[in-house]
Amino acid sequence: MSTKTSIKRIAAVAAVALTLGGFSAVSANASTDFESFTYASAPTTGTISTAHRAIVSVNGFCSYSGQYENLIATYTALPAASRLAAQPTLGDLTSAEKTAYQSSTTNYSPTNSAFAFSGDYQNVGYNWNGSTKSASAYSAYLVCNASGRYAQQLAVSFTPDVAGTYTIMIQDPAASYTQSTYSVTVAATPAVTAANSTSFLNAGETTTATADATVAATKVVANTVQKATIVVTSKNSVPTDLTSTTALSATISGPGTLGIDTAANVGTIVPAGRAVTGTAGQNAIGVFSDGTSGVATITISAGTTVLSTETVTFFGDVAKIVTTVATPVIVVGSNTAAVTAIATDSNGFVVANASLTAIPGTVATVASNATATTDATGKASFTIVGSAVGTTTIKVATGTDATATGYVANTADGSLRVGVATVATYTISTDKASYLPGELATVSILMKDSTGLAAADSAAVAGAFTSTYALVTNTFANGGTPTAGTGNGTYSFTVNMPINAGDVKLTFTPTTTTLTATSVTVSVGGDAASTAAQAAVDAANEATDAANAATDAANNAMDSADAAQQAALDAGDKADAALA
């Protein structure tokens, strides 16, 4: 774990006291007094490739000035797969650790003459109290200034390299029974997952993309410059960035070859084949052309886990151009994106970065050629400059000379007209003459120029739209300013008719005084004659219903008379029977 993380854990973990027995003198300067170790902080778990840190307190008694204690840290057990060569490191505390663990109650202050020790542990090459001791990175000396008790702290650290249990012993080598151990369990690092890893496709040799770019590149072979670069960040489920310890492999289907290296060395990647495997930390895959056009699919894996797939399109020379007149009626002057074209190669793949020319058929209408370059989707947009009112064809080609080698023109010429943007007249119309209450209606405004032709697509006439009855909806889609924009000078929008029946007059009133208001009248719910006819039909239906009711009553009366007659006959029969 990092020093920063260790400090946070230190503050929260209770002290674990491991008091050990005393030890006897082994040299003239070695202490002969009681010594014990206490772990102020000894986290029991760790993480592979992350520094682990514990704080140890040493307590004892100095018999005289110049007396010293020697401490060492060693592994007593390591995981079988571990390749750690160096022993754990003993060192001084950080400022934060000193604040947390050295106080007047736990550390005998060097400024207090009643106590002996006047500082921290020394390490290799450290001159302490005028005396340089021979020590290694995993040992430390405590030197006494005077006789008396002492209590000092030092940090023990190491970096686990594999999963398993690491056991560390702190001891005075002069008194082997004066020792203490603690163990750290390191779990296996979760494997890289596709869900948390990222893979970004860059155009060329860049590595800064934060989302996949669309890459279309020429099939022309260039082994020193890749057509695309894929940068992969390998993460596990935690998620922890494992890029520096992950070895990637990549394969390519379709045209192209691959190379692999670190993102820092992106400029030196070279093609190595159609399947490549890198070493730990190599996370940049270069994609190169092999002279074939088509779509290449690159599959990137960490071991058996597929992290991502990316696609790069390799295209050949322009073989086909499809032209679209985006603005059928332009104006004198500049008209942005009035004509567009899509360029493809012989296999139908779009061609990026191709230089195309839009050539007018009538130079008096459109004065000059327009040039544009296709984007990654093979599309080029041309700004056409109209010079005079009229109609012309537009041809898009790979050059201006039809006799040149490799010259390719569009499959069918486009046609456009240079018109006038000033509206001279206009009319308002609807898609039907009559509507049901609340029915959706389409209202159109046709704008014409002074020649009687449809006004240019950029023509507009601002105004207000009103109705004799309140409409369910009564707004223009563009805020009350109709624009031609369709090549036929017509602007259309929809409204819902009023809910009450009758004639509805729709009026458009331009804001300019050079144009007058115009209107159209429609019927909602049917006209008056139809209404009267419907009323007559309704009356006739009611009369029929009344006649049917009278017939039913007469039929009922006849049934009653028949019943009475039958009763009388029955009574006569009974009388005759009585006489007999």
Coordinates of C-alpha atoms in Angstrom, one line a residue, residues 2-218:
S2 CA 1.2 3.6 -0.5
T3 CA 2.6 5.7 2.3
K4 CA -0.5 7.9 2.1
T5 CA -2.8 5.0 2.5
S6 CA -0.7 3.5 5.3
I7 CA -0.9 6.7 7.3
K8 CA -4.7 6.7 7.0
R9 CA -4.8 3.1 8.3
I10 CA -2.3 3.8 11.0
A11 CA -4.5 6.4 12.6
A12 CA -7.4 3.9 12.7
V13 CA -5.7 0.7 13.8
A14 CA -5.3 -0.1 17.5
A15 CA -1.8 -0.8 18.7
V16 CA -0.8 -4.4 18.9
A17 CA 1.8 -4.9 21.6
L18 CA 4.2 -7.8 21.1
T19 CA 6.5 -7.6 24.2
L20 CA 9.6 -9.7 24.0
G21 CA 12.2 -10.9 26.6
G22 CA 15.5 -9.2 27.3
F23 CA 18.8 -10.2 25.9
S24 CA 22.5 -10.3 27.1
A25 CA 25.4 -8.3 26.0
V26 CA 27.5 -9.5 23.0
S27 CA 30.0 -6.7 22.6
A28 CA 31.6 -3.8 24.5
N29 CA 29.1 -1.3 23.2
A30 CA 26.0 -3.4 22.9
S31 CA 23.2 -2.8 25.4
T32 CA 22.9 -5.3 28.2
D33 CA 19.5 -3.9 29.3
F34 CA 15.9 -4.9 28.7
E35 CA 14.6 -4.2 25.2
S36 CA 11.1 -4.8 23.8
F37 CA 9.3 -4.2 20.5
T38 CA 5.7 -2.8 20.1
Y39 CA 3.9 -2.6 16.8
A40 CA 2.1 0.7 16.7
S41 CA 0.6 -0.2 13.4
A42 CA 0.9 -3.5 11.6
P43 CA -1.8 -3.9 8.8
T44 CA -2.3 -7.6 8.2
T45 CA -3.3 -7.4 4.5
G46 CA -1.5 -6.0 1.5
T47 CA -1.7 -5.5 -2.3
I48 CA 0.6 -6.8 -5.0
S49 CA 3.0 -4.1 -6.3
T50 CA 1.9 -1.6 -3.6
A51 CA 4.3 -0.6 -0.8
H52 CA 3.3 -2.1 2.6
R53 CA 4.3 -0.2 5.8
A54 CA 4.3 -0.9 9.6
I55 CA 5.4 1.2 12.5
V56 CA 7.5 -0.4 15.3
S57 CA 8.3 1.1 18.7
V58 CA 11.5 -0.1 20.5
N59 CA 11.8 0.4 24.3
G60 CA 14.8 -0.1 26.5
F61 CA 17.4 1.4 28.8
C62 CA 20.8 2.9 28.1
S63 CA 23.5 2.1 30.7
Y64 CA 26.0 4.7 29.4
S65 CA 26.6 7.3 26.7
G66 CA 27.7 5.8 23.4
Q67 CA 25.9 2.6 24.0
Y68 CA 23.9 1.5 20.9
E69 CA 21.3 -1.0 19.8
N70 CA 21.4 -2.7 16.4
L71 CA 18.1 -3.8 14.8
I72 CA 17.5 -5.7 11.6
A73 CA 14.4 -6.7 9.6
T74 CA 14.3 -10.0 7.7
Y75 CA 11.8 -12.3 6.0
T76 CA 11.1 -15.6 7.8
A77 CA 8.6 -16.7 5.2
L78 CA 7.7 -15.8 1.6
P79 CA 5.2 -17.1 -0.9
A80 CA 6.7 -19.8 -3.1
A81 CA 6.4 -17.7 -6.2
S82 CA 7.9 -14.6 -4.7
R83 CA 11.1 -13.3 -6.2
L84 CA 11.9 -10.6 -3.7
A85 CA 15.7 -10.3 -3.3
A86 CA 16.0 -7.4 -0.8
Q87 CA 15.1 -7.7 2.8
P88 CA 12.4 -5.3 4.3
T89 CA 13.6 -1.7 4.7
L90 CA 13.9 0.0 8.1
G91 CA 13.6 3.7 8.0
D92 CA 12.6 7.0 9.6
L93 CA 8.9 8.0 10.1
T94 CA 7.3 10.6 7.9
S95 CA 6.2 13.9 9.4
A96 CA 2.6 12.7 9.6
E97 CA 3.6 9.4 11.2
K98 CA 5.7 11.3 13.8
T99 CA 2.7 13.4 14.6
A100 CA 0.6 10.3 15.0
Y101 CA 3.0 8.1 17.0
Q102 CA 5.6 10.2 18.7
S103 CA 4.1 12.1 21.7
S104 CA 5.2 12.9 25.3
T105 CA 3.5 9.8 26.5
T106 CA 4.7 7.3 23.9
N107 CA 8.1 8.7 23.0
Y108 CA 10.8 9.9 25.4
S109 CA 11.6 13.4 24.1
P110 CA 15.2 14.1 23.1
T111 CA 14.9 17.6 24.4
N112 CA 14.2 16.3 27.9
S113 CA 17.6 15.8 29.7
A114 CA 16.0 13.2 32.0
F115 CA 16.0 10.7 29.1
A116 CA 18.8 9.4 27.1
F117 CA 18.0 9.2 23.4
S118 CA 18.2 12.4 21.3
G119 CA 16.9 11.5 17.9
D120 CA 15.6 8.8 15.4
Y121 CA 17.1 5.7 14.0
Q122 CA 20.0 6.0 11.6
N123 CA 20.3 4.2 8.3
V124 CA 23.1 3.5 5.8
G125 CA 25.8 6.2 5.7
Y126 CA 24.1 8.3 8.4
N127 CA 26.5 9.9 10.9
W128 CA 24.8 9.7 14.2
N129 CA 26.1 11.5 17.3
G130 CA 29.5 11.8 15.7
S131 CA 29.9 8.1 14.9
T132 CA 29.2 6.4 11.5
K133 CA 28.0 2.9 11.9
S134 CA 28.2 0.2 9.2
A135 CA 24.6 -0.6 8.5
S136 CA 22.5 -1.9 5.6
A137 CA 19.2 -0.8 4.2
Y138 CA 17.4 -3.3 6.4
S139 CA 19.2 -2.4 9.7
A140 CA 19.2 0.5 12.0
Y141 CA 21.2 1.7 15.0
L142 CA 20.0 3.4 18.2
V143 CA 22.9 5.4 19.9
C144 CA 22.6 6.6 23.5
N145 CA 23.7 10.1 24.5
A146 CA 23.5 9.2 28.2
S147 CA 22.1 6.6 30.5
G148 CA 18.4 6.3 30.9
R149 CA 15.3 4.9 29.3
Y150 CA 14.3 5.3 25.7
A151 CA 11.4 4.7 23.3
Q152 CA 11.7 5.3 19.6
Q153 CA 9.9 4.4 16.4
L154 CA 10.9 3.3 13.0
A155 CA 9.1 2.2 9.8
V156 CA 9.2 -1.2 8.3
S157 CA 8.3 -1.4 4.6
F158 CA 8.3 -3.8 1.6
T159 CA 6.5 -4.2 -1.7
P160 CA 4.7 -7.6 -2.2
D161 CA 5.3 -9.1 -5.7
V162 CA 2.9 -12.0 -5.7
A163 CA -0.1 -13.3 -3.7
G164 CA 0.5 -15.2 -0.5
T165 CA 1.7 -14.7 3.1
Y166 CA 4.8 -12.6 4.0
T167 CA 6.3 -13.0 7.5
I168 CA 8.7 -10.4 8.7
M169 CA 10.9 -10.6 11.8
I170 CA 12.4 -7.6 13.7
Q171 CA 15.3 -8.5 16.0
D172 CA 18.6 -7.5 17.7
P173 CA 21.1 -9.8 15.9
A174 CA 23.2 -9.7 19.1
A175 CA 20.4 -11.3 21.0
S176 CA 18.4 -13.7 18.8
Y177 CA 15.8 -14.2 21.4
T178 CA 14.9 -10.5 21.3
Q179 CA 12.7 -10.7 18.3
S180 CA 9.2 -10.2 17.0
T181 CA 7.3 -11.2 13.9
Y182 CA 4.2 -10.2 12.0
S183 CA 2.5 -11.5 8.9
V184 CA 0.9 -9.8 5.9
T185 CA -1.5 -11.7 3.7
V186 CA -1.7 -10.5 0.1
A187 CA -4.6 -11.5 -2.1
A188 CA -4.3 -12.3 -5.8
T189 CA -5.0 -9.2 -8.0
P190 CA -8.3 -9.5 -9.8
A191 CA -7.9 -10.2 -13.5
V192 CA -8.3 -7.5 -16.2
T193 CA -12.0 -7.1 -17.3
A194 CA -13.3 -5.8 -20.5
A195 CA -16.0 -3.8 -18.6
N196 CA -13.6 -1.5 -16.9
S197 CA -10.8 -1.4 -19.5
T198 CA -10.8 1.2 -22.2
S199 CA -9.7 1.1 -25.8
F200 CA -9.6 4.3 -28.0
L201 CA -8.9 4.4 -31.7
N202 CA -6.8 7.4 -32.8
A203 CA -6.1 8.6 -36.4
G204 CA -2.5 8.4 -37.3
E205 CA 0.1 8.3 -34.6
T206 CA -1.8 10.3 -31.9
T207 CA -2.6 8.8 -28.5
T208 CA -4.9 11.4 -26.9
A209 CA -8.4 10.3 -28.0
T210 CA -11.0 9.8 -25.3
A211 CA -13.5 8.3 -27.6
D212 CA -13.1 6.2 -30.8
A213 CA -12.3 8.2 -33.9
T214 CA -13.6 7.2 -37.3
V215 CA -10.5 6.3 -39.3
A216 CA -10.4 5.9 -43.0
A217 CA -6.9 5.8 -44.5
T218 CA -5.3 5.2 -47.9

